[in-house]
Amino acid sequence: MTALTGPAAGESVELFGKQRAALADVVAITVTPFDADGRIERNAYRALVRRLLDGGVRTLTPNGNTSEFYSLTPEERRTEVELTVAEADGAAQIIAGVGQETGAAVSAAREAQAAGADMVMIHQPVHPYVSQDGWLDYHRTIAEAVPELGVVPYVRSAMIEGATIARLGEACPNVIGVKYAAGDPVRFAAVARDAGLERFVWVAGLAELSAPAYFACGATGFTSGLVNVAPRVSLEMLHALRAADYPAAMRVWELIRPLEELRAERGSEYNVTVVKEALAVLGLCRRDVRAPSSLLPEALRPVVAEMIDGWDAR
């Protein structure tokens, strides 16, 4: 495997200052609106990105799971990155989601760089058999393909060890953060310390409901799909957590809990569906999602509308 050119791994904490700061923030996962024919509605997408920017969000991830990454074609993913970069126009750091087999992930990372993205987030490998060394090789290959970009592995499995992440950081200075989404704050605290608490920016990858516990254990940013619905609510939680005002953070937690628990029901079957339903209630995009997700049952639509009533005015 070709060695990564550029600064030594020991200098990585000083590298990518803007990108590291952007990870220690609300990392918004953009929503992909579809038109009546099932195609990406470009104007609606740019309007949703603009709404995030106008709401104070400065870190955007096109092609995340809330973007319905696995239902998008490679061309659609390229389009989403291009639209995000164009609408942000330098006002935000752009983290493009990449993944699937190694060659496809490398190609997508290089295309994201050409489009003007600042970082790539590498989706958790979907292969059923993942070893520590194989996980390392997969991420290292992608990171080495784009040494000028910040790289953020998306860790959803508690089986990935801190020592393995540390080895990746030693090999690749541009691996600057970790989106950690294994739902166990005790495991997170151990992994972060075994990998290097200061070496990486640790992002709570299970959004607002996990953020207070993960911040207490060393995270400094969190991802969010809910931020598309109410940017002020997510930023309110961030400001509370930065101030270590956990009572204030938990007041936000209590506000959003019903909606987030609905998203998480039955293995998160409504994760994207609920966000799009809320956006439809606000008149911001259609509620359409692609299979294997499905529309929210009609009986639950008024429930979502009631849950978000008044959020946008916070």
Coordinates of C-alpha atoms in Angstrom, one line a residue:
M1 CA 0.0 0.0 0.0
T2 CA 1.4 3.4 -0.9
A3 CA 2.4 5.5 2.0
L4 CA 0.5 8.7 2.5
T5 CA 2.6 11.7 1.5
G6 CA 2.5 15.0 3.4
P7 CA 3.2 15.9 7.1
A8 CA 4.1 13.3 9.6
A9 CA 1.3 11.7 11.6
G10 CA 2.5 13.3 14.8
E11 CA 1.6 16.7 13.4
S12 CA -2.0 15.8 12.6
V13 CA -3.5 17.5 15.7
E14 CA -2.3 20.9 14.2
L15 CA -3.5 20.1 10.7
F16 CA -6.9 20.8 9.2
G17 CA -7.8 23.5 11.8
K18 CA -11.0 24.7 10.1
Q19 CA -12.2 21.1 9.5
R20 CA -11.5 20.1 13.1
A21 CA -13.4 23.1 14.4
A22 CA -16.3 22.2 12.1
L23 CA -16.6 18.8 13.5
A24 CA -16.8 20.2 17.1
D25 CA -20.2 21.6 16.2
V26 CA -23.7 20.6 15.0
V27 CA -22.9 18.4 12.0
A28 CA -26.1 18.6 9.9
I29 CA -27.0 15.6 7.7
T30 CA -28.9 17.0 4.7
V31 CA -32.2 15.7 3.5
T32 CA -32.8 14.7 -0.1
P33 CA -36.1 15.9 -1.3
F34 CA -37.7 14.1 -4.3
D35 CA -40.2 15.4 -6.8
A36 CA -43.4 13.7 -7.9
D37 CA -41.4 11.6 -10.4
G38 CA -39.0 10.4 -7.7
R39 CA -36.0 12.5 -8.8
I40 CA -34.0 14.9 -6.6
E41 CA -35.8 18.2 -6.4
R42 CA -32.7 20.4 -6.9
N43 CA -34.4 23.7 -6.0
A44 CA -36.0 22.3 -2.8
Y45 CA -32.6 20.8 -1.8
R46 CA -30.8 24.1 -2.2
A47 CA -33.6 25.8 -0.3
L48 CA -33.2 23.3 2.6
V49 CA -29.4 23.9 2.6
R50 CA -30.0 27.7 2.6
R51 CA -32.3 27.4 5.5
L52 CA -29.7 25.6 7.5
L53 CA -27.1 28.2 6.7
D54 CA -29.4 31.0 7.5
G55 CA -30.2 29.3 10.8
G56 CA -26.5 29.4 11.8
V57 CA -25.4 25.9 10.8
R58 CA -21.8 25.8 9.5
T59 CA -21.1 22.1 9.0
L60 CA -23.1 20.1 6.3
T61 CA -23.0 16.4 5.4
P62 CA -24.5 15.6 2.0
N63 CA -25.0 11.8 1.4
G64 CA -25.4 10.8 5.0
N65 CA -28.0 8.3 6.2
T66 CA -30.6 11.0 6.6
S67 CA -29.8 11.9 3.0
E68 CA -30.9 8.3 2.1
F69 CA -27.3 7.5 1.0
Y70 CA -27.9 3.9 0.1
S71 CA -30.9 4.6 -2.1
L72 CA -29.1 7.2 -4.2
T73 CA -27.3 6.5 -7.4
P74 CA -23.6 7.5 -7.8
E75 CA -24.7 10.3 -10.1
E76 CA -27.3 11.6 -7.5
R77 CA -24.6 11.5 -4.8
R78 CA -22.3 13.6 -7.0
T79 CA -25.2 16.0 -7.6
E80 CA -25.9 16.4 -3.9
V81 CA -22.3 17.3 -3.1
E82 CA -22.2 19.8 -6.0
L83 CA -25.5 21.4 -4.9
T84 CA -24.3 21.7 -1.3
V85 CA -21.0 23.2 -2.2
A86 CA -22.6 25.7 -4.6
E87 CA -25.3 26.8 -2.1
A88 CA -22.9 27.1 0.8
D89 CA -20.4 29.0 -1.3
G90 CA -17.7 28.9 1.3
A91 CA -20.0 29.6 4.3
A92 CA -19.8 26.1 5.7
Q93 CA -17.5 23.1 5.8
I94 CA -18.8 20.3 3.6
I95 CA -18.3 16.7 4.6
A96 CA -19.3 14.3 1.7
G97 CA -20.5 10.9 2.7
V98 CA -18.8 8.1 0.8
G99 CA -18.9 4.3 1.1
Q100 CA -19.8 0.9 -0.2
E101 CA -17.0 -1.1 -1.9
T102 CA -13.5 0.3 -1.8
G103 CA -13.2 1.4 -5.4
A104 CA -16.5 3.2 -5.3
A105 CA -15.6 4.9 -2.1
V106 CA -12.3 6.1 -3.4
S107 CA -13.9 7.4 -6.6
A108 CA -16.6 9.2 -4.7
A109 CA -14.0 10.8 -2.4
R110 CA -12.0 12.0 -5.3
E111 CA -15.1 13.4 -7.0
A112 CA -16.1 15.1 -3.7
Q113 CA -12.7 16.8 -3.6
A114 CA -13.0 17.9 -7.2
A115 CA -16.5 19.3 -6.4
G116 CA -15.0 21.4 -3.5
A117 CA -15.9 19.3 -0.4
D118 CA -13.6 19.9 2.6
M119 CA -13.9 16.4 4.2
V120 CA -15.3 13.0 3.6
M121 CA -17.2 10.8 6.0
I122 CA -16.7 7.1 5.4
H123 CA -19.9 5.1 6.0
Q124 CA -19.5 2.0 8.2
P125 CA -18.7 -0.9 5.9
V126 CA -21.8 -3.0 5.2
H127 CA -19.9 -6.2 4.6
P128 CA -21.1 -8.9 7.1
Y129 CA -17.5 -9.9 8.0
V130 CA -15.3 -7.1 9.2
S131 CA -12.0 -7.7 11.0
Q132 CA -9.9 -5.1 12.8
D133 CA -7.2 -5.2 10.1
G134 CA -9.7 -5.2 7.3
W135 CA -11.5 -2.2 8.7
L136 CA -8.1 -0.4 9.0
D137 CA -7.1 -1.3 5.4
Y138 CA -10.5 -0.1 4.0
H139 CA -10.3 3.3 5.7
R140 CA -6.6 3.7 5.0
T141 CA -7.1 3.1 1.3
I142 CA -9.8 5.8 1.1
A143 CA -7.9 8.3 3.3
E144 CA -4.7 7.9 1.3
A145 CA -6.6 8.6 -2.0
V146 CA -7.5 12.2 -0.7
P147 CA -4.6 13.3 1.6
E148 CA -5.7 17.0 1.2
L149 CA -9.2 16.3 2.7
G150 CA -10.1 15.7 6.3
V151 CA -11.4 12.1 6.8
V152 CA -14.0 11.0 9.3
P153 CA -14.8 7.3 9.8
Y154 CA -18.4 6.6 10.8
V155 CA -18.2 3.9 13.5
R156 CA -21.5 2.1 14.2
S157 CA -20.1 -1.1 15.5
A158 CA -18.9 -1.5 19.1
M159 CA -16.5 -4.2 17.9
I160 CA -14.2 -1.6 16.4
E161 CA -11.4 -1.1 18.9
G162 CA -9.8 2.2 20.0
A163 CA -6.4 0.7 19.2
T164 CA -7.5 0.1 15.6
I165 CA -8.6 3.7 15.2
A166 CA -5.3 4.8 16.7
R167 CA -3.4 2.8 14.1
L168 CA -5.4 4.5 11.4
G169 CA -4.6 7.9 12.8
E170 CA -0.9 7.0 12.9
A171 CA -0.9 6.0 9.2
C172 CA -3.1 8.8 8.0
P173 CA -2.7 12.4 9.4
N174 CA -5.9 13.4 7.5
V175 CA -8.1 11.2 9.6
I176 CA -9.1 13.9 11.9
G177 CA -12.3 12.9 13.5
V178 CA -14.6 10.0 14.4
K179 CA -18.3 9.9 14.1
Y180 CA -19.1 7.4 16.9
A181 CA -22.6 5.8 16.7
A182 CA -22.4 2.7 18.8
G183 CA -25.1 3.3 21.4
D184 CA -23.1 2.9 24.6
P185 CA -21.4 5.9 26.2
V186 CA -19.2 3.7 28.4
R187 CA -17.9 1.9 25.3
F188 CA -17.5 5.3 23.6
A189 CA -15.5 6.7 26.6
A190 CA -13.1 3.7 26.5
V191 CA -12.7 3.7 22.7
A192 CA -12.0 7.4 22.6
R193 CA -9.3 7.2 25.2
D194 CA -7.7 4.1 23.7
A195 CA -7.7 5.8 20.3
G196 CA -6.6 9.3 21.5
L197 CA -9.1 11.7 23.0
E198 CA -7.2 14.7 21.7
R199 CA -5.9 13.1 18.5
F200 CA -9.4 13.0 17.0
V201 CA -12.4 15.2 17.1
W202 CA -15.1 12.9 18.6
V203 CA -18.6 13.4 17.2
A204 CA -21.7 11.9 18.8
G205 CA -23.1 10.1 15.9
L206 CA -26.5 9.2 17.4
A207 CA -27.7 12.8 17.3
E208 CA -29.2 15.0 20.1
L209 CA -30.5 12.2 22.4
S210 CA -27.0 10.8 22.8
A211 CA -25.2 14.1 22.9
P212 CA -25.3 15.0 26.6
A213 CA -23.9 11.6 27.6
Y214 CA -21.3 11.5 24.9
F215 CA -20.2 15.1 25.6
A216 CA -19.6 14.2 29.2
C217 CA -17.3 11.4 28.0
G218 CA -15.3 13.6 25.5
A219 CA -17.3 14.3 22.4
T220 CA -17.3 17.9 21.2
G221 CA -19.8 17.7 18.3
F222 CA -22.9 15.8 17.3
T223 CA -24.6 14.9 14.1
S224 CA -28.2 15.8 13.5
G225 CA -31.0 15.1 11.1
L226 CA -33.5 16.9 13.3
V227 CA -31.6 20.1 12.6
N228 CA -33.2 20.2 9.2
V229 CA -36.6 20.7 11.0
A230 CA -35.5 23.3 13.6
P231 CA -31.9 24.6 13.4
R232 CA -32.4 26.7 16.5
V233 CA -33.3 23.7 18.6
S234 CA -30.1 21.8 17.7
L235 CA -27.9 24.9 18.2
E236 CA -29.6 25.5 21.6
M237 CA -28.4 22.1 22.7
L238 CA -24.9 22.7 21.4
H239 CA -24.6 26.0 23.2
A240 CA -25.7 24.4 26.5
L241 CA -23.3 21.5 26.1
R242 CA -20.4 23.8 25.3
A243 CA -21.1 25.6 28.5
A244 CA -21.4 22.3 30.4
D245 CA -24.9 23.4 31.3
Y246 CA -26.4 19.9 31.3
P247 CA -29.8 20.9 32.8
A248 CA -30.3 23.3 29.9
A249 CA -29.2 20.6 27.4
M250 CA -31.6 18.1 29.0
R251 CA -34.5 20.6 28.6
V252 CA -33.9 20.5 24.9
W253 CA -33.5 16.7 25.2
E254 CA -37.0 16.5 26.8
L255 CA -38.5 18.7 24.1
I256 CA -37.2 16.5 21.2
R257 CA -37.5 13.1 22.8
P258 CA -40.9 12.2 21.5
L259 CA -40.0 12.9 17.9
E260 CA -36.6 11.2 18.2
E261 CA -38.1 8.1 19.8
L262 CA -40.6 7.9 17.0
R263 CA -37.7 7.9 14.5
A264 CA -36.1 5.1 16.4
E265 CA -39.0 2.8 16.6
R266 CA -38.6 -0.8 15.3
G267 CA -35.0 -0.5 14.4
S268 CA -35.3 3.2 13.2
E269 CA -37.7 2.3 10.4
Y270 CA -39.0 5.9 10.5
N271 CA -35.7 7.6 10.9
V272 CA -35.8 9.6 7.6
T273 CA -39.5 9.3 7.2
V274 CA -40.3 11.4 10.3
V275 CA -37.9 14.1 9.4
K276 CA -39.4 14.4 5.9
E277 CA -42.9 14.3 7.4
A278 CA -42.0 17.3 9.6
L279 CA -40.5 19.2 6.7
A280 CA -43.7 18.5 4.7
V281 CA -45.7 19.9 7.6
L282 CA -43.6 23.0 7.4
G283 CA -44.2 23.1 3.6
L284 CA -40.5 22.7 2.9
C285 CA -40.5 19.6 0.8
R286 CA -42.5 16.5 -0.2
R287 CA -42.7 13.7 2.3
D288 CA -41.6 11.1 -0.3
V289 CA -38.9 8.6 0.7
R290 CA -37.3 5.7 -1.3
A291 CA -37.6 2.1 -0.5
P292 CA -36.6 0.3 1.7
S293 CA -38.0 3.3 3.8
S294 CA -41.7 4.1 3.5
L295 CA -44.2 6.9 4.1
L296 CA -45.4 7.5 7.6
P297 CA -48.8 6.0 8.3
E298 CA -51.5 8.7 7.9
A299 CA -52.6 8.2 11.5
L300 CA -49.2 9.4 12.7
R301 CA -48.9 12.5 10.6
P302 CA -50.9 14.7 13.0
V303 CA -48.8 13.4 15.8
V304 CA -45.6 14.7 14.1
A305 CA -47.3 18.0 13.4
E306 CA -48.2 18.4 17.1
M307 CA -44.7 17.4 18.2
I308 CA -43.0 20.1 16.3
D309 CA -45.5 22.8 16.9
G310 CA -43.6 26.0 17.9
W311 CA -40.1 24.6 17.4
D312 CA -39.3 26.9 14.6
A313 CA -40.0 29.9 16.7
R314 CA -37.5 28.9 19.5

